[in-house]
CSV table of N, CA and C in Angstrom, one decimal:
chain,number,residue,atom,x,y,z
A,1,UNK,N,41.4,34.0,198.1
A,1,UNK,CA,40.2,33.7,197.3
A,1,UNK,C,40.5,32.3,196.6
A,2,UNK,N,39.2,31.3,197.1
A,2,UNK,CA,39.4,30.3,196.2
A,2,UNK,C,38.7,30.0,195.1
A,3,UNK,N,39.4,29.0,194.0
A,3,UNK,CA,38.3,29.0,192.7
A,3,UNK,C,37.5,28.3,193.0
A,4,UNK,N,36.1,28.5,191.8
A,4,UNK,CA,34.9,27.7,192.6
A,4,UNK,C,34.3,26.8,190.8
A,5,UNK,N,34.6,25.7,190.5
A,5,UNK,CA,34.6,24.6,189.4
A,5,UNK,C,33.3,24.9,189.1
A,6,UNK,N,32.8,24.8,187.7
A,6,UNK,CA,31.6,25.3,187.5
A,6,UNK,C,31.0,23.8,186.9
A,7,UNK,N,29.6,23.5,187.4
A,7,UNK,CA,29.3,21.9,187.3
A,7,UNK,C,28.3,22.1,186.4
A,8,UNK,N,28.4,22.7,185.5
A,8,UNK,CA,27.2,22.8,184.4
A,8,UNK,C,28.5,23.5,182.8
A,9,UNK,N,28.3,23.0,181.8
A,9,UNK,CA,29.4,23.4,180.8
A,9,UNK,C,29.6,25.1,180.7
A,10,UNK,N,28.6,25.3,180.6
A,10,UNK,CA,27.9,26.6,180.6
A,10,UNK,C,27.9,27.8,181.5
A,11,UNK,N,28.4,27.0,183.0
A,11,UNK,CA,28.4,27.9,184.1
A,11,UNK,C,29.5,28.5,184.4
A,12,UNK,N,30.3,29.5,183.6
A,12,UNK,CA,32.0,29.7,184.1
A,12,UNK,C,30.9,31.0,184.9
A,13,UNK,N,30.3,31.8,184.1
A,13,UNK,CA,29.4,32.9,184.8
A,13,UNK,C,29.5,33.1,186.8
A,14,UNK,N,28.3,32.0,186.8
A,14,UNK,CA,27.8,31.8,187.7
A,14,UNK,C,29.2,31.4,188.7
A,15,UNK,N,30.4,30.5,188.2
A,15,UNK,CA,31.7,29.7,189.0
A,15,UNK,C,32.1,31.4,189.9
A,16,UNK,N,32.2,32.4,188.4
A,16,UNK,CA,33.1,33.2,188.6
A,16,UNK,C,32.2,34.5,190.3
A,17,UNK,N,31.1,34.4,189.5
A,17,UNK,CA,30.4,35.1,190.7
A,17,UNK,C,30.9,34.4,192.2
A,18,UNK,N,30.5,33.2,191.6
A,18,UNK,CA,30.4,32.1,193.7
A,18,UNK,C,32.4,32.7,194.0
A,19,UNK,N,33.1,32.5,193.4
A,19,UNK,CA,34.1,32.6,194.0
A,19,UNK,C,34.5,33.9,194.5
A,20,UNK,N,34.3,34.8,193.9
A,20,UNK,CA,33.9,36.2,194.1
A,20,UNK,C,33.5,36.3,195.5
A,21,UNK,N,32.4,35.8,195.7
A,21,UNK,CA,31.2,35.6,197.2
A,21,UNK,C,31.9,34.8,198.2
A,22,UNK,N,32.8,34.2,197.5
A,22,UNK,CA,33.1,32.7,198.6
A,22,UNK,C,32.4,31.9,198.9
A,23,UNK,N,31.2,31.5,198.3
A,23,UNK,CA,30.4,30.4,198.1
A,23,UNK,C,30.7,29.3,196.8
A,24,UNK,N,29.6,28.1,197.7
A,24,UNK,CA,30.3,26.7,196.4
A,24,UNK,C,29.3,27.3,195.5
A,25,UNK,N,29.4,26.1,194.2
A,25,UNK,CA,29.1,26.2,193.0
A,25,UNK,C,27.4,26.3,193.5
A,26,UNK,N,26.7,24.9,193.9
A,26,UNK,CA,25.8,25.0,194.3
A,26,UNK,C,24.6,26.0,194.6
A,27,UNK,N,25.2,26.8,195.9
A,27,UNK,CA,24.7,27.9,196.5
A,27,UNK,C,24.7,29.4,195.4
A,28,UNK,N,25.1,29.3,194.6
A,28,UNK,CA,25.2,30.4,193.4
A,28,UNK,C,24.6,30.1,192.7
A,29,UNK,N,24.4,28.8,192.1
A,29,UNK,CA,23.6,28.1,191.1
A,29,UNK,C,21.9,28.4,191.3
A,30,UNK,N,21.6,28.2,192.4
A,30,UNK,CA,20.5,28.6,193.7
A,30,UNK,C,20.4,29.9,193.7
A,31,UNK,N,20.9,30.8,194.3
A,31,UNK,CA,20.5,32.1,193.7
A,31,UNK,C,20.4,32.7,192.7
A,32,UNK,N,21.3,32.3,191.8
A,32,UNK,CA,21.0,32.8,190.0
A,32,UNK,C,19.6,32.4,189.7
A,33,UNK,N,19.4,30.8,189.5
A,33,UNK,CA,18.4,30.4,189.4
A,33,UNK,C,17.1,31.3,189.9
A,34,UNK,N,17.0,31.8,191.1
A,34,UNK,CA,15.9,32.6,192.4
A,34,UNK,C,16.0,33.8,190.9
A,35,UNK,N,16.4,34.1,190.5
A,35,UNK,CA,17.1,35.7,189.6
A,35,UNK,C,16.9,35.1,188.2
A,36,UNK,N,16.3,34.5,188.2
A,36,UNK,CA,15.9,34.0,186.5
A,36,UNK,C,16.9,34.1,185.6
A,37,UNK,N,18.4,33.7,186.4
A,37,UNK,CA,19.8,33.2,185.5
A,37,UNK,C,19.8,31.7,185.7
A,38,UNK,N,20.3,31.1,184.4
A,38,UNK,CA,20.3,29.8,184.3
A,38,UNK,C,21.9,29.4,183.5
A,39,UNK,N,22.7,28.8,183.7
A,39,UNK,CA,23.7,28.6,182.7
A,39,UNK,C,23.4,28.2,181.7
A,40,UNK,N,22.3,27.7,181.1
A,40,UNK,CA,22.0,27.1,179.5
A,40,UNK,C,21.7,28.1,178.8
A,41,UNK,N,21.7,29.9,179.6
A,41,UNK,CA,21.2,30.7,178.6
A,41,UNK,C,22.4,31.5,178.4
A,42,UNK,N,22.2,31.7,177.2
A,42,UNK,CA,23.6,32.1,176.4
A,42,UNK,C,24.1,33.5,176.6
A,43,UNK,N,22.9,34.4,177.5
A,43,UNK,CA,23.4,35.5,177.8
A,43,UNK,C,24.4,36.1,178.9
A,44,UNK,N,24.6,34.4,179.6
A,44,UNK,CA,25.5,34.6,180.1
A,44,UNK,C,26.8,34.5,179.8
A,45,UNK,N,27.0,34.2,178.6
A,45,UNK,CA,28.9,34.3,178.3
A,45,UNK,C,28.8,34.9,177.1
A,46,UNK,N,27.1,35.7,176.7
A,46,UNK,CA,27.5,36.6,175.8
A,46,UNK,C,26.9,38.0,176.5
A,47,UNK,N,26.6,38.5,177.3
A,47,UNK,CA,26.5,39.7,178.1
A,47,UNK,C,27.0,39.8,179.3
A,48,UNK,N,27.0,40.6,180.0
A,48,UNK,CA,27.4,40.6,181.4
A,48,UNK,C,26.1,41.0,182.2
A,49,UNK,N,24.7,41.5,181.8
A,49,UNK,CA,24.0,42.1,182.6
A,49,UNK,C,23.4,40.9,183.8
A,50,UNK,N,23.7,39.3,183.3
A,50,UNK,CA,23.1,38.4,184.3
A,50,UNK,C,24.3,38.6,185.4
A,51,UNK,N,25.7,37.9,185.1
A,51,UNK,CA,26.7,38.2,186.0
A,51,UNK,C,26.9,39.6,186.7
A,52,UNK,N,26.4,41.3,186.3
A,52,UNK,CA,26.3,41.8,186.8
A,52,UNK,C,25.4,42.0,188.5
A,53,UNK,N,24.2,41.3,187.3
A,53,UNK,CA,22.9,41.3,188.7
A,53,UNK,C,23.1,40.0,189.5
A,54,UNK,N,23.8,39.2,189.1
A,54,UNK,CA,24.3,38.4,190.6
A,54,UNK,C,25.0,38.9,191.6
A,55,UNK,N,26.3,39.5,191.3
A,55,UNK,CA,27.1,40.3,192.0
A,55,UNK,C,26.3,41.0,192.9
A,56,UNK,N,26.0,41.8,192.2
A,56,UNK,CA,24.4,42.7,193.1
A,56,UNK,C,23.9,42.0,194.2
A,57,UNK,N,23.3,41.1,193.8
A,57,UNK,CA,22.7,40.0,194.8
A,57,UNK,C,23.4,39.4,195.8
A,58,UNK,N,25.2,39.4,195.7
A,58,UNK,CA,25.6,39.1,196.5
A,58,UNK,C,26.6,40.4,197.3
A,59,UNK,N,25.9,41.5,197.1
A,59,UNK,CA,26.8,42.6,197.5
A,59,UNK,C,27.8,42.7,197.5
A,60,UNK,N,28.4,42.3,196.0
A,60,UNK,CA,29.4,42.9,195.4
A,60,UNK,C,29.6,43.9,194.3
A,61,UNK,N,30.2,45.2,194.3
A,61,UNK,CA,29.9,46.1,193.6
A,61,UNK,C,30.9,46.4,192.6
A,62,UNK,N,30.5,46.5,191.1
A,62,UNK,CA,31.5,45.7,190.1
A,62,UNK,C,31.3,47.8,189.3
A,63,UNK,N,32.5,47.8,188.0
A,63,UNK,CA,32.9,49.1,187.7
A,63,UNK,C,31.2,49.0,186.3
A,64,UNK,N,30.7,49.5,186.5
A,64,UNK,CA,29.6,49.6,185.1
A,64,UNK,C,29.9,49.7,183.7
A,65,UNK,N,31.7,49.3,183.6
A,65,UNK,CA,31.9,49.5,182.5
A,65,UNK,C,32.8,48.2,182.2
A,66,UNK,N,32.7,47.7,180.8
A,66,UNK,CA,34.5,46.8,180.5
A,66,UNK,C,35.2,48.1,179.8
A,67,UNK,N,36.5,47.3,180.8
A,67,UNK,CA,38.0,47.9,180.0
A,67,UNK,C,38.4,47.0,179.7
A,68,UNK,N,38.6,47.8,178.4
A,68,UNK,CA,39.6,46.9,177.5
A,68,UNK,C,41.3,46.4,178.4
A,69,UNK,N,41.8,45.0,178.1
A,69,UNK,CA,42.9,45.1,178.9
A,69,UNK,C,44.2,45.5,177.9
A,70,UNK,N,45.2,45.6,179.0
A,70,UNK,CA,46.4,46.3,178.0
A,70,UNK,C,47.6,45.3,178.6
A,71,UNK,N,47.4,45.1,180.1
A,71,UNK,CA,48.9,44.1,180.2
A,71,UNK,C,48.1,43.9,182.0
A,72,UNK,N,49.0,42.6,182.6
A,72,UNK,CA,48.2,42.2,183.8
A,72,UNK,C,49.2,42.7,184.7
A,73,UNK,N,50.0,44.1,184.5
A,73,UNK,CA,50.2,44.8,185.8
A,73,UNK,C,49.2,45.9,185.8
A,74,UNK,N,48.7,46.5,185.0
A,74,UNK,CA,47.3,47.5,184.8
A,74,UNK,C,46.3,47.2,185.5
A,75,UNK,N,46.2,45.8,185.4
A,75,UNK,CA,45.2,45.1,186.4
A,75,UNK,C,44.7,45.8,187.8
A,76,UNK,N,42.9,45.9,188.3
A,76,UNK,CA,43.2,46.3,189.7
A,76,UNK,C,43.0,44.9,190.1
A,77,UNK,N,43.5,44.7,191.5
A,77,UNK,CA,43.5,43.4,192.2
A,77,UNK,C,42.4,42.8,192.2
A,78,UNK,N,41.3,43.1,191.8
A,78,UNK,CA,40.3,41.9,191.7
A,78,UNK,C,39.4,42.2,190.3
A,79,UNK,N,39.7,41.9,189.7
A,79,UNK,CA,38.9,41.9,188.2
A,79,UNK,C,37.8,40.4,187.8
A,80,UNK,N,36.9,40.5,186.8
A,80,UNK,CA,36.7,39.7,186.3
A,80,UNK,C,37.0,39.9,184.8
A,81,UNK,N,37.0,38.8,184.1
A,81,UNK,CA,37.5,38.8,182.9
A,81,UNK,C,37.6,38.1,182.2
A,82,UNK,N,36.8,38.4,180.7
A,82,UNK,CA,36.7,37.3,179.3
A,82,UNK,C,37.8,37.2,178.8
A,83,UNK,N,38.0,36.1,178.5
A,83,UNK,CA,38.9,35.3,177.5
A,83,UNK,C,38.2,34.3,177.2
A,84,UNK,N,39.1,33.7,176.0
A,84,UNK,CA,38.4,33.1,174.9
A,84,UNK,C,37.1,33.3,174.1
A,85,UNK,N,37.3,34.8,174.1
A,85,UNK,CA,36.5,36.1,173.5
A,85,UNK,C,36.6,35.8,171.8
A,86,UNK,N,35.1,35.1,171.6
A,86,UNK,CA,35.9,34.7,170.3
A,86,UNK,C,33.6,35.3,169.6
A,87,UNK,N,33.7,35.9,167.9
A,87,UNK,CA,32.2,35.9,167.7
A,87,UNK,C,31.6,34.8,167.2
A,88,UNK,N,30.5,34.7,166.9
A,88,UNK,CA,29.3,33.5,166.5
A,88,UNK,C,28.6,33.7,166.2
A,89,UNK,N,28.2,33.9,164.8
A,89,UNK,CA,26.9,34.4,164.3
A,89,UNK,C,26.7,35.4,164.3
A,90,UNK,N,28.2,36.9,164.5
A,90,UNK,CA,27.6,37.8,164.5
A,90,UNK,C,27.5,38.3,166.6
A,91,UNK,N,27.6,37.4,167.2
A,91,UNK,CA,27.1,37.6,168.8
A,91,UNK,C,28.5,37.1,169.7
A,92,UNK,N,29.0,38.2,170.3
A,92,UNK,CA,30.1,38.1,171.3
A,92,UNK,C,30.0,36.6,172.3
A,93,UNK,N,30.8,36.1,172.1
A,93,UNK,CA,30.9,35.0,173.3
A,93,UNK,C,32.4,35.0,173.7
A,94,UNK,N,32.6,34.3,175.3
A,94,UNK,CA,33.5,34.4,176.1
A,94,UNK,C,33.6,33.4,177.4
A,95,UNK,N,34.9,33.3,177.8
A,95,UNK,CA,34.6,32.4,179.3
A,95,UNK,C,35.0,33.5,180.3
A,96,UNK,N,34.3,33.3,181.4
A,96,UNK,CA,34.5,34.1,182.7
A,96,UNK,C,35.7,33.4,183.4
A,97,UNK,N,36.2,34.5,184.1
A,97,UNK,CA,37.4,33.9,184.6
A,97,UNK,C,37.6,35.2,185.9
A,98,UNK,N,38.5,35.2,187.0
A,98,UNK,CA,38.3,35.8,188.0
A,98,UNK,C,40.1,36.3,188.1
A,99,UNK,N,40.8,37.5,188.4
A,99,UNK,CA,41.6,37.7,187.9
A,99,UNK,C,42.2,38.1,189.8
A,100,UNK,N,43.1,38.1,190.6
A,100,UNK,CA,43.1,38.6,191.8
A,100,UNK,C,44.7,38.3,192.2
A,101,UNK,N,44.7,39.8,192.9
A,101,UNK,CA,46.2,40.0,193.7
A,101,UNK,C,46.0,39.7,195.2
A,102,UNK,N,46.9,39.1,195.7
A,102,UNK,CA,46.7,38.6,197.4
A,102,UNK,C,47.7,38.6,197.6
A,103,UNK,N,48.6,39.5,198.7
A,103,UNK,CA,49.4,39.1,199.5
A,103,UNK,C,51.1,39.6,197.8
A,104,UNK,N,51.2,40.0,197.1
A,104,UNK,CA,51.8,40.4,196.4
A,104,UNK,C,52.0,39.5,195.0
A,105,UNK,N,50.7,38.3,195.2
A,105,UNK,CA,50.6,37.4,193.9
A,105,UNK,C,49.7,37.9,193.2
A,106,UNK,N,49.6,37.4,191.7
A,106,UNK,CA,48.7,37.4,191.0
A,106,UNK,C,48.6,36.5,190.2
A,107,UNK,N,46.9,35.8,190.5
A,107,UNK,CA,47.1,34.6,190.0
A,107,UNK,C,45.4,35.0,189.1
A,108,UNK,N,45.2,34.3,188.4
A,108,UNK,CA,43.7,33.8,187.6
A,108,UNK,C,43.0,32.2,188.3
A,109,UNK,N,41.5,32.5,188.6
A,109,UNK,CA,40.7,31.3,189.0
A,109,UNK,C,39.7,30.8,187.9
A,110,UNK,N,40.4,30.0,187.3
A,110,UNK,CA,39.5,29.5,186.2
A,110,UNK,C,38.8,28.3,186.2
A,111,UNK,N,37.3,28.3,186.1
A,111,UNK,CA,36.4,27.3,186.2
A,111,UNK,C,36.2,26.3,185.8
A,112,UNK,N,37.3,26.1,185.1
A,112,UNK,CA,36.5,25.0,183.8
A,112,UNK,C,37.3,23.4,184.5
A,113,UNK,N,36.3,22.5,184.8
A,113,UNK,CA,36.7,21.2,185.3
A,113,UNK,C,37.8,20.7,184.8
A,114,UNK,N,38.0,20.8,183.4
A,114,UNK,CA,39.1,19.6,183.0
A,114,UNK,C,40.6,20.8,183.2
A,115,UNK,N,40.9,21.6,183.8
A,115,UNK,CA,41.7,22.1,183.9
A,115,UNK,C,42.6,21.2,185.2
A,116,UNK,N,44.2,21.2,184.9
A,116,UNK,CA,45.1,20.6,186.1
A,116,UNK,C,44.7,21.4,187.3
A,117,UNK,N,45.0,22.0,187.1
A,117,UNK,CA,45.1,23.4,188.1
A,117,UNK,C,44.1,24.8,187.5
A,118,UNK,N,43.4,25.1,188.6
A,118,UNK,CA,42.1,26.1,188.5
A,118,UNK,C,42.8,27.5,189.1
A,119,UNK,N,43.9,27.1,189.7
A,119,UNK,CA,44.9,28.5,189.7
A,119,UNK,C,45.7,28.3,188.7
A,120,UNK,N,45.5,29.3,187.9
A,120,UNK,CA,46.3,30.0,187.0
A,120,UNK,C,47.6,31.2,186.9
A,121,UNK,N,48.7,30.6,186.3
A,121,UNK,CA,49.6,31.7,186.3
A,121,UNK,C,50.4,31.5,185.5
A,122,UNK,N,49.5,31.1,184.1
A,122,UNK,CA,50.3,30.7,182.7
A,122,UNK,C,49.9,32.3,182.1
A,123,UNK,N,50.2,33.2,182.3
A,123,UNK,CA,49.6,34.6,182.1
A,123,UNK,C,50.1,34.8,180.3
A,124,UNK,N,50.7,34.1,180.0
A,124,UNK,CA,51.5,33.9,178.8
A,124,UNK,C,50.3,33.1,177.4
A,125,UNK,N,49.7,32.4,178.0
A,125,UNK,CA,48.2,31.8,177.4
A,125,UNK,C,46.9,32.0,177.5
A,126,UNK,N,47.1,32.9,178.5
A,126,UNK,CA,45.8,33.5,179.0
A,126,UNK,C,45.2,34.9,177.7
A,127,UNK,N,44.5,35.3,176.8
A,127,UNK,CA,44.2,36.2,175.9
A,127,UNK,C,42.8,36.9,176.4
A,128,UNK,N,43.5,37.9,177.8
A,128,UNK,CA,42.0,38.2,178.0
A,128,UNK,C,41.4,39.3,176.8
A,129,UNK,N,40.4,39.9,176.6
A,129,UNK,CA,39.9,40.8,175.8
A,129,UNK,C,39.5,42.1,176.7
A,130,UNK,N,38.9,41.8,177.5
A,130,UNK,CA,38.7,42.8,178.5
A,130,UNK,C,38.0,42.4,179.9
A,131,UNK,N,38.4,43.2,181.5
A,131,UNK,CA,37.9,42.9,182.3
A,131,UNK,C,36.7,43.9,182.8
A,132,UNK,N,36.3,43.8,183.8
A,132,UNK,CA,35.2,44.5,184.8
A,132,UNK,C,36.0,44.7,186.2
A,133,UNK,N,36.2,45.7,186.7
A,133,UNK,CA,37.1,45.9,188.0
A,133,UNK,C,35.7,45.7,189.2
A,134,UNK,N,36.1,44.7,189.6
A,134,UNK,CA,35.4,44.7,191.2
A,134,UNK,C,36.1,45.1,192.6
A,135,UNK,N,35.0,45.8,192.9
A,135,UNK,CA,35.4,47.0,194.6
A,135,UNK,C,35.6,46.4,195.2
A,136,UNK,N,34.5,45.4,195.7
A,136,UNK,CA,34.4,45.2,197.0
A,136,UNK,C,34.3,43.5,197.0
């Protein structure tokens, strides 16, 4: 799985679904959009129910619940997952981030442009709060 750079500030959401799908940024952007998700709306990195119903859309079938995380060997192999879970006014906000085991690695795909590297395995600065286990 590759990471997929999210081209709007706003869009780690939408980054984390496309890479999930294996589609670019674009093509996700485009479907959300079709699904009356937009990255400028804030319920995307303060709920899950937009990122949930993309997944949907791209038949991927995610656990209906967040678990709290405890340590990244608990992890199942493909999670999604907030960090920089911080409140605002009273209202949860967070960045999406894509968590996955391949081949006996585990690494994090994180969206955010100004990053060196969008694979992640600084697991040591990573503070997730909790993930979403994805099936399929």
């Amino acid at each position: 799985m590759e990471p997929v750079i999210q081209e709007e500030i706003s869009g780690c959401g939408i980054a984390a679904s496309a890479a999930l799908a294996g589609m670019s940024y674009a093509e996700a952007k485009r479907k959300a959009n079709a699904l009356g998700i937009y990255a400028a709306d804030t319920a995307l990195w303060s709920e899950t129910a937009h990122v949930r119903k993309l997944l949907r859309e791209f038949g991927i079938s995610v656990s209906p619940k967040e678990t709290p995380f405890e340590s990244w060997e608990r992890l199942p192999d493909r999670a999604l997952m907030a960090i920089k879970w911080r409140m605002e006014q009273g209202k949860p906000f967070w960045h999406w981030v894509v968590f996955v085991r391949e081949g006996g690695e585990a690494k994090v795909l994180d969206s955010k442009k100004a990053l060196k590297s969008n694979v992640r395995r600084d697991f040591w600065r990573i503070k997730p709060k909790w993930y979403i286990e994805v099936s399929n």
